[in-house]
GROMACS .gro file of C-alpha atoms in nm:
model
  360
    1UNK     CA    1  -0.002   0.023   0.018
    2UNK     CA    2   0.274   0.266   0.082
    3UNK     CA    3   0.461   0.190  -0.221
    4UNK     CA    4   0.132   0.192  -0.428
    5UNK     CA    5   0.119   0.551  -0.261
    6UNK     CA    6   0.406   0.648  -0.344
    7UNK     CA    7   0.424   0.537  -0.702
    8UNK     CA    8   0.064   0.705  -0.772
    9UNK     CA    9   0.195   1.038  -0.618
   10UNK     CA   10   0.537   0.993  -0.806
   11UNK     CA   11   0.307   0.948  -1.166
   12UNK     CA   12   0.070   1.204  -1.117
   13UNK     CA   13   0.247   1.506  -0.959
   14UNK     CA   14   0.086   1.463  -0.620
   15UNK     CA   15   0.237   1.490  -0.250
   16UNK     CA   16   0.132   1.258  -0.090
   17UNK     CA   17  -0.112   1.447   0.254
   18UNK     CA   18  -0.127   1.314   0.649
   19UNK     CA   19  -0.466   1.346   0.656
   20UNK     CA   20  -0.654   1.469   0.998
   21UNK     CA   21  -0.874   1.441   1.231
   22UNK     CA   22  -1.078   1.619   1.488
   23UNK     CA   23  -0.747   1.514   1.771
   24UNK     CA   24  -0.509   1.626   1.473
   25UNK     CA   25  -0.273   1.383   1.220
   26UNK     CA   26  -0.266   1.025   1.256
   27UNK     CA   27   0.079   0.986   1.342
   28UNK     CA   28  -0.004   1.181   1.626
   29UNK     CA   29  -0.372   1.039   1.681
   30UNK     CA   30  -0.184   0.694   1.729
   31UNK     CA   31   0.081   0.748   1.937
   32UNK     CA   32  -0.160   0.934   2.213
   33UNK     CA   33  -0.402   0.636   2.171
   34UNK     CA   34  -0.167   0.371   2.293
   35UNK     CA   35  -0.033   0.625   2.573
   36UNK     CA   36  -0.380   0.602   2.702
   37UNK     CA   37  -0.432   0.242   2.706
   38UNK     CA   38  -0.115   0.235   2.908
   39UNK     CA   39  -0.250   0.442   3.156
   40UNK     CA   40  -0.590   0.278   3.182
   41UNK     CA   41  -0.409  -0.054   3.123
   42UNK     CA   42  -0.122  -0.013   3.458
   43UNK     CA   43  -0.297   0.264   3.652
   44UNK     CA   44  -0.660   0.141   3.758
   45UNK     CA   45  -0.428  -0.209   3.864
   46UNK     CA   46  -0.117  -0.064   4.001
   47UNK     CA   47  -0.423   0.151   4.237
   48UNK     CA   48  -0.564  -0.172   4.323
   49UNK     CA   49  -0.305  -0.421   4.406
   50UNK     CA   50  -0.080  -0.127   4.638
   51UNK     CA   51  -0.447  -0.097   4.815
   52UNK     CA   52  -0.464   0.293   4.780
   53UNK     CA   53  -0.075   0.333   4.916
   54UNK     CA   54   0.115   0.551   4.788
   55UNK     CA   55   0.444   0.435   4.874
   56UNK     CA   56   0.354   0.103   4.720
   57UNK     CA   57   0.225   0.212   4.372
   58UNK     CA   58   0.583   0.247   4.253
   59UNK     CA   59   0.617  -0.141   4.295
   60UNK     CA   60   0.278  -0.237   4.209
   61UNK     CA   61   0.297  -0.030   3.864
   62UNK     CA   62   0.672  -0.180   3.787
   63UNK     CA   63   0.552  -0.456   3.858
   64UNK     CA   64   0.241  -0.471   3.615
   65UNK     CA   65   0.460  -0.303   3.334
   66UNK     CA   66   0.727  -0.624   3.397
   67UNK     CA   67   0.434  -0.854   3.348
   68UNK     CA   68   0.236  -0.705   3.069
   69UNK     CA   69   0.484  -0.501   2.866
   70UNK     CA   70   0.717  -0.764   2.801
   71UNK     CA   71   0.913  -0.749   2.447
   72UNK     CA   72   0.688  -0.945   2.248
   73UNK     CA   73   0.396  -0.665   2.324
   74UNK     CA   74   0.599  -0.393   2.292
   75UNK     CA   75   0.694  -0.567   1.940
   76UNK     CA   76   0.345  -0.611   1.900
   77UNK     CA   77   0.235  -0.231   1.902
   78UNK     CA   78   0.497  -0.096   1.728
   79UNK     CA   79   0.434  -0.288   1.483
   80UNK     CA   80   0.089  -0.289   1.461
   81UNK     CA   81   0.064   0.110   1.485
   82UNK     CA   82   0.370   0.152   1.157
   83UNK     CA   83   0.156  -0.089   0.957
   84UNK     CA   84  -0.155   0.068   0.978
   85UNK     CA   85  -0.043   0.402   0.983
   86UNK     CA   86   0.138   0.323   0.648
   87UNK     CA   87  -0.180   0.121   0.542
   88UNK     CA   88  -0.449   0.391   0.649
   89UNK     CA   89  -0.250   0.704   0.556
   90UNK     CA   90  -0.208   0.516   0.187
   91UNK     CA   91  -0.555   0.400   0.153
   92UNK     CA   92  -0.674   0.802   0.254
   93UNK     CA   93  -0.405   0.915  -0.037
   94UNK     CA   94  -0.505   0.629  -0.324
   95UNK     CA   95  -0.841   0.741  -0.252
   96UNK     CA   96  -0.794   1.056  -0.316
   97UNK     CA   97  -0.649   1.040  -0.632
   98UNK     CA   98  -0.866   0.833  -0.767
   99UNK     CA   99  -1.095   1.049  -0.916
  100UNK     CA  100  -0.743   1.142  -1.200
  101UNK     CA  101  -0.732   0.784  -1.220
  102UNK     CA  102  -0.987   0.658  -1.271
  103UNK     CA  103  -1.277   0.972  -1.279
  104UNK     CA  104  -1.548   0.708  -1.444
  105UNK     CA  105  -1.895   0.608  -1.239
  106UNK     CA  106  -2.074   0.343  -1.179
  107UNK     CA  107  -2.404   0.454  -0.973
  108UNK     CA  108  -2.633   0.416  -1.292
  109UNK     CA  109  -2.557   0.028  -1.286
  110UNK     CA  110  -2.506  -0.071  -0.901
  111UNK     CA  111  -2.867   0.152  -0.897
  112UNK     CA  112  -3.014  -0.033  -1.114
  113UNK     CA  113  -2.963  -0.353  -0.916
  114UNK     CA  114  -3.067  -0.143  -0.583
  115UNK     CA  115  -3.386  -0.168  -0.772
  116UNK     CA  116  -3.353  -0.519  -0.945
  117UNK     CA  117  -3.327  -0.700  -0.593
  118UNK     CA  118  -3.567  -0.420  -0.372
  119UNK     CA  119  -3.926  -0.519  -0.746
  120UNK     CA  120  -3.810  -0.167  -0.806
  121UNK     CA  121  -3.762   0.049  -0.519
  122UNK     CA  122  -3.483   0.204  -0.356
  123UNK     CA  123  -3.302   0.146  -0.035
  124UNK     CA  124  -3.344   0.444   0.112
  125UNK     CA  125  -3.743   0.459   0.022
  126UNK     CA  126  -3.835   0.193   0.191
  127UNK     CA  127  -3.602   0.209   0.487
  128UNK     CA  128  -3.683   0.626   0.552
  129UNK     CA  129  -4.082   0.510   0.465
  130UNK     CA  130  -3.992   0.198   0.743
  131UNK     CA  131  -3.824   0.383   1.041
  132UNK     CA  132  -3.957   0.766   0.897
  133UNK     CA  133  -3.667   1.029   0.888
  134UNK     CA  134  -3.640   1.229   1.265
  135UNK     CA  135  -3.588   1.013   1.558
  136UNK     CA  136  -3.398   0.703   1.328
  137UNK     CA  137  -3.184   0.982   1.169
  138UNK     CA  138  -3.039   1.101   1.498
  139UNK     CA  139  -3.013   0.686   1.624
  140UNK     CA  140  -2.835   0.570   1.281
  141UNK     CA  141  -2.575   0.913   1.219
  142UNK     CA  142  -2.491   0.787   1.561
  143UNK     CA  143  -2.418   0.453   1.480
  144UNK     CA  144  -2.250   0.556   1.177
  145UNK     CA  145  -2.019   0.786   1.337
  146UNK     CA  146  -1.917   0.622   1.567
  147UNK     CA  147  -1.645   0.433   1.282
  148UNK     CA  148  -1.445   0.703   1.342
  149UNK     CA  149  -1.344   0.553   1.669
  150UNK     CA  150  -1.404   0.208   1.688
  151UNK     CA  151  -1.172   0.151   1.368
  152UNK     CA  152  -0.828   0.227   1.575
  153UNK     CA  153  -0.978   0.237   1.916
  154UNK     CA  154  -1.013  -0.127   1.859
  155UNK     CA  155  -0.705  -0.181   1.644
  156UNK     CA  156  -0.545  -0.025   2.035
  157UNK     CA  157  -0.719  -0.299   2.268
  158UNK     CA  158  -0.630  -0.592   2.074
  159UNK     CA  159  -0.270  -0.400   2.051
  160UNK     CA  160  -0.232  -0.306   2.433
  161UNK     CA  161  -0.412  -0.580   2.587
  162UNK     CA  162  -0.526  -0.924   2.395
  163UNK     CA  163  -0.372  -1.189   2.630
  164UNK     CA  164  -0.298  -1.389   2.395
  165UNK     CA  165  -0.002  -1.124   2.114
  166UNK     CA  166  -0.140  -1.362   1.857
  167UNK     CA  167  -0.496  -1.262   1.818
  168UNK     CA  168  -0.335  -0.911   1.830
  169UNK     CA  169  -0.141  -0.965   1.470
  170UNK     CA  170  -0.472  -1.153   1.344
  171UNK     CA  171  -0.661  -0.781   1.384
  172UNK     CA  172  -0.399  -0.607   1.276
  173UNK     CA  173  -0.335  -0.769   1.038
  174UNK     CA  174  -0.733  -0.889   0.848
  175UNK     CA  175  -0.805  -0.491   0.920
  176UNK     CA  176  -0.489  -0.371   0.681
  177UNK     CA  177  -0.583  -0.659   0.458
  178UNK     CA  178  -0.971  -0.514   0.468
  179UNK     CA  179  -0.818  -0.139   0.404
  180UNK     CA  180  -0.614  -0.244   0.123
  181UNK     CA  181  -0.857  -0.435  -0.052
  182UNK     CA  182  -1.099  -0.203  -0.034
  183UNK     CA  183  -0.894   0.056  -0.168
  184UNK     CA  184  -0.815  -0.203  -0.449
  185UNK     CA  185  -1.215  -0.212  -0.477
  186UNK     CA  186  -1.271   0.187  -0.548
  187UNK     CA  187  -1.012   0.150  -0.894
  188UNK     CA  188  -1.178  -0.132  -0.997
  189UNK     CA  189  -1.521   0.020  -0.969
  190UNK     CA  190  -1.541   0.358  -0.912
  191UNK     CA  191  -1.875   0.530  -0.758
  192UNK     CA  192  -1.995   0.801  -0.562
  193UNK     CA  193  -2.242   0.610  -0.360
  194UNK     CA  194  -2.710   0.705  -0.425
  195UNK     CA  195  -2.604   0.990  -0.194
  196UNK     CA  196  -2.397   1.189  -0.420
  197UNK     CA  197  -2.515   1.028  -0.747
  198UNK     CA  198  -2.922   1.108  -0.614
  199UNK     CA  199  -2.981   1.378  -0.385
  200UNK     CA  200  -3.281   1.418  -0.434
  201UNK     CA  201  -3.338   1.105  -0.257
  202UNK     CA  202  -3.259   1.222   0.130
  203UNK     CA  203  -3.322   1.595   0.082
  204UNK     CA  204  -3.650   1.512   0.314
  205UNK     CA  205  -3.365   1.353   0.653
  206UNK     CA  206  -3.354   1.551   1.007
  207UNK     CA  207  -3.006   1.729   0.942
  208UNK     CA  208  -2.782   1.525   1.150
  209UNK     CA  209  -2.381   1.526   1.160
  210UNK     CA  210  -2.402   1.328   0.853
  211UNK     CA  211  -2.559   1.622   0.634
  212UNK     CA  212  -2.260   1.796   0.770
  213UNK     CA  213  -1.998   1.502   0.705
  214UNK     CA  214  -2.149   1.491   0.329
  215UNK     CA  215  -2.174   1.840   0.311
  216UNK     CA  216  -1.745   1.844   0.377
  217UNK     CA  217  -1.635   1.572   0.173
  218UNK     CA  218  -1.818   1.742  -0.136
  219UNK     CA  219  -1.694   2.020  -0.056
  220UNK     CA  220  -1.327   1.830  -0.048
  221UNK     CA  221  -1.368   1.640  -0.387
  222UNK     CA  222  -1.560   1.948  -0.586
  223UNK     CA  223  -1.111   2.147  -0.448
  224UNK     CA  224  -0.954   1.791  -0.549
  225UNK     CA  225  -1.099   1.839  -0.919
  226UNK     CA  226  -1.058   2.178  -0.945
  227UNK     CA  227  -0.847   2.281  -0.760
  228UNK     CA  228  -0.914   2.554  -0.513
  229UNK     CA  229  -0.770   2.451  -0.191
  230UNK     CA  230  -0.398   2.217  -0.186
  231UNK     CA  231  -0.513   2.124   0.109
  232UNK     CA  232  -0.829   1.866   0.052
  233UNK     CA  233  -0.845   1.543   0.025
  234UNK     CA  234  -1.099   1.372  -0.209
  235UNK     CA  235  -1.268   1.102   0.015
  236UNK     CA  236  -1.527   1.028  -0.189
  237UNK     CA  237  -1.616   0.617  -0.316
  238UNK     CA  238  -1.810   0.400  -0.260
  239UNK     CA  239  -1.780   0.025  -0.377
  240UNK     CA  240  -1.685  -0.157  -0.163
  241UNK     CA  241  -1.843  -0.003   0.166
  242UNK     CA  242  -1.569  -0.041   0.379
  243UNK     CA  243  -1.785   0.075   0.706
  244UNK     CA  244  -1.953  -0.254   0.643
  245UNK     CA  245  -1.583  -0.441   0.558
  246UNK     CA  246  -1.465  -0.333   0.854
  247UNK     CA  247  -1.730  -0.356   1.167
  248UNK     CA  248  -1.808  -0.701   1.017
  249UNK     CA  249  -1.459  -0.765   1.068
  250UNK     CA  250  -1.428  -0.627   1.380
  251UNK     CA  251  -1.688  -0.839   1.498
  252UNK     CA  252  -1.521  -1.102   1.331
  253UNK     CA  253  -1.232  -1.142   1.553
  254UNK     CA  254  -1.454  -1.052   1.815
  255UNK     CA  255  -1.667  -1.375   1.731
  256UNK     CA  256  -1.368  -1.550   1.785
  257UNK     CA  257  -1.153  -1.439   2.071
  258UNK     CA  258  -1.412  -1.318   2.326
  259UNK     CA  259  -1.582  -1.518   2.524
  260UNK     CA  260  -1.859  -1.275   2.692
  261UNK     CA  261  -2.133  -1.442   2.435
  262UNK     CA  262  -2.249  -1.042   2.583
  263UNK     CA  263  -2.027  -0.885   2.441
  264UNK     CA  264  -2.058  -1.072   2.049
  265UNK     CA  265  -2.431  -1.037   2.027
  266UNK     CA  266  -2.327  -0.646   2.080
  267UNK     CA  267  -2.066  -0.662   1.833
  268UNK     CA  268  -2.294  -0.774   1.590
  269UNK     CA  269  -2.627  -0.492   1.658
  270UNK     CA  270  -2.385  -0.338   1.552
  271UNK     CA  271  -2.306  -0.425   1.254
  272UNK     CA  272  -2.679  -0.460   1.127
  273UNK     CA  273  -2.723  -0.106   1.264
  274UNK     CA  274  -2.443   0.022   1.053
  275UNK     CA  275  -2.457  -0.199   0.760
  276UNK     CA  276  -2.871   0.010   0.742
  277UNK     CA  277  -2.690   0.345   0.856
  278UNK     CA  278  -2.481   0.307   0.509
  279UNK     CA  279  -2.909   0.207   0.320
  280UNK     CA  280  -3.004   0.547   0.464
  281UNK     CA  281  -2.781   0.770   0.457
  282UNK     CA  282  -2.718   0.695   0.085
  283UNK     CA  283  -2.392   0.618   0.147
  284UNK     CA  284  -2.375   0.357  -0.006
  285UNK     CA  285  -2.579   0.069  -0.190
  286UNK     CA  286  -2.636  -0.307  -0.163
  287UNK     CA  287  -2.397  -0.356  -0.381
  288UNK     CA  288  -2.112  -0.227  -0.183
  289UNK     CA  289  -2.202  -0.328   0.199
  290UNK     CA  290  -2.207  -0.727   0.007
  291UNK     CA  291  -1.862  -0.602  -0.134
  292UNK     CA  292  -1.779  -0.554   0.193
  293UNK     CA  293  -1.840  -0.820   0.340
  294UNK     CA  294  -1.678  -1.015   0.167
  295UNK     CA  295  -1.358  -0.855   0.182
  296UNK     CA  296  -1.425  -0.877   0.555
  297UNK     CA  297  -1.457  -1.213   0.514
  298UNK     CA  298  -1.115  -1.297   0.310
  299UNK     CA  299  -0.905  -1.106   0.488
  300UNK     CA  300  -1.034  -1.227   0.859
  301UNK     CA  301  -0.957  -1.546   0.708
  302UNK     CA  302  -0.607  -1.447   0.503
  303UNK     CA  303  -0.535  -1.313   0.885
  304UNK     CA  304  -0.606  -1.591   1.092
  305UNK     CA  305  -0.351  -1.815   0.861
  306UNK     CA  306  -0.137  -1.512   0.849
  307UNK     CA  307  -0.092  -1.529   1.227
  308UNK     CA  308  -0.109  -1.862   1.305
  309UNK     CA  309  -0.521  -1.882   1.365
  310UNK     CA  310  -0.698  -2.250   1.353
  311UNK     CA  311  -0.976  -2.290   1.273
  312UNK     CA  312  -1.193  -2.547   1.441
  313UNK     CA  313  -1.570  -2.671   1.393
  314UNK     CA  314  -1.634  -2.574   1.042
  315UNK     CA  315  -1.486  -2.230   1.114
  316UNK     CA  316  -1.746  -2.186   1.406
  317UNK     CA  317  -1.472  -2.118   1.648
  318UNK     CA  318  -1.058  -2.078   1.672
  319UNK     CA  319  -0.811  -2.108   1.794
  320UNK     CA  320  -0.454  -1.981   1.802
  321UNK     CA  321  -0.141  -2.294   1.738
  322UNK     CA  322   0.067  -2.113   1.973
  323UNK     CA  323   0.072  -1.875   2.294
  324UNK     CA  324   0.447  -1.697   2.213
  325UNK     CA  325   0.555  -1.420   2.059
  326UNK     CA  326   0.659  -1.634   1.736
  327UNK     CA  327   0.394  -1.535   1.462
  328UNK     CA  328   0.307  -1.762   1.227
  329UNK     CA  329   0.368  -2.049   1.438
  330UNK     CA  330   0.500  -2.404   1.304
  331UNK     CA  331   0.138  -2.564   1.279
  332UNK     CA  332   0.088  -2.831   1.577
  333UNK     CA  333  -0.121  -3.091   1.718
  334UNK     CA  334  -0.310  -3.106   1.967
  335UNK     CA  335  -0.166  -3.360   2.162
  336UNK     CA  336   0.176  -3.189   2.077
  337UNK     CA  337   0.013  -2.861   2.260
  338UNK     CA  338   0.079  -2.756   2.649
  339UNK     CA  339  -0.179  -2.797   2.906
  340UNK     CA  340  -0.361  -2.428   2.778
  341UNK     CA  341  -0.264  -2.307   2.452
  342UNK     CA  342  -0.591  -2.441   2.335
  343UNK     CA  343  -0.905  -2.329   2.358
  344UNK     CA  344  -1.247  -2.212   2.111
  345UNK     CA  345  -1.524  -1.971   2.134
  346UNK     CA  346  -1.810  -2.231   2.210
  347UNK     CA  347  -1.922  -2.258   2.556
  348UNK     CA  348  -1.795  -2.618   2.586
  349UNK     CA  349  -1.392  -2.428   2.600
  350UNK     CA  350  -1.438  -2.138   2.654
  351UNK     CA  351  -1.186  -1.903   2.447
  352UNK     CA  352  -1.022  -1.612   2.743
  353UNK     CA  353  -1.063  -1.312   2.664
  354UNK     CA  354  -0.815  -0.978   2.557
  355UNK     CA  355  -0.781  -0.879   2.946
  356UNK     CA  356  -0.976  -0.519   2.901
  357UNK     CA  357  -1.261  -0.325   2.791
  358UNK     CA  358  -1.301  -0.594   2.447
  359UNK     CA  359  -1.335  -0.862   2.650
  360UNK     CA  360  -1.580  -0.689   2.983
   0.00000   0.00000   0.00000
């Protein structure tokens, strides 16, 4: 991804940009998230172990750091963050270059597929009629925008708190693959998305933060297509839906690595609401969401193969083939594994969960 972004920028004569967010550029946000996770990991546990006696707090904090922040854990955090940073920044820049590389849009074709699947109607018309256009708009806007922090925060959680570090490698690998496959899909089948291609269908929706986001993305796209703002980044691309792809990737990893049923079910509810929100606001066509789901399944499977995960019960459960820092691990038979190495997410043999919010 990084090499592709660099080569494309040279060919087009455009410099690469580090996209800013509400908390600053990615190179600043990600380390700050890790620092926050470190503090949350060490400070509360140190206070608990020291029974709130400040004199023993330093020794307890050192003990926790020695136990959890091993060389292998630090390597995972560094590798995971650097990989995600390069992948994500490359994704944003390649998305920005899209109008100059492949300006042909295919919205009409995908809209026809939507109408065929909806028996002549469109997802927006049906969802607006069923859910309404005011309260549902605010609820689904919150669901949609929650994606922005969930993607990096969930990565930090798995890098910092996963009890078996191969899970952290699994999720980081799967998420990077999903961003890569999503970028490829943008170039194979460029689209704007229903809200940009057919905005009249969404004019009666209650104004929400999604409305503001749509307008800002439109303005940025116009600035890139008709140069006038060199700092603008074009971020409009419909096929495939990476909201669906990334959230399904997370839901699948949670399903395989977290033992708490309520958390797994919560992730599936969040995924379902994310799918609805993409169609409700016209970010994506049905085909986009299907493609995003396919990207997630492929990314999780390839990530599992790359990081030494073994699927059980026809893919309904999994276990890591190692509890050490060796990733990927050599394939071990069940008889060769030490006691406690093999677990699954099935009720009969619950998988140990990450020792943090992702499993609490």
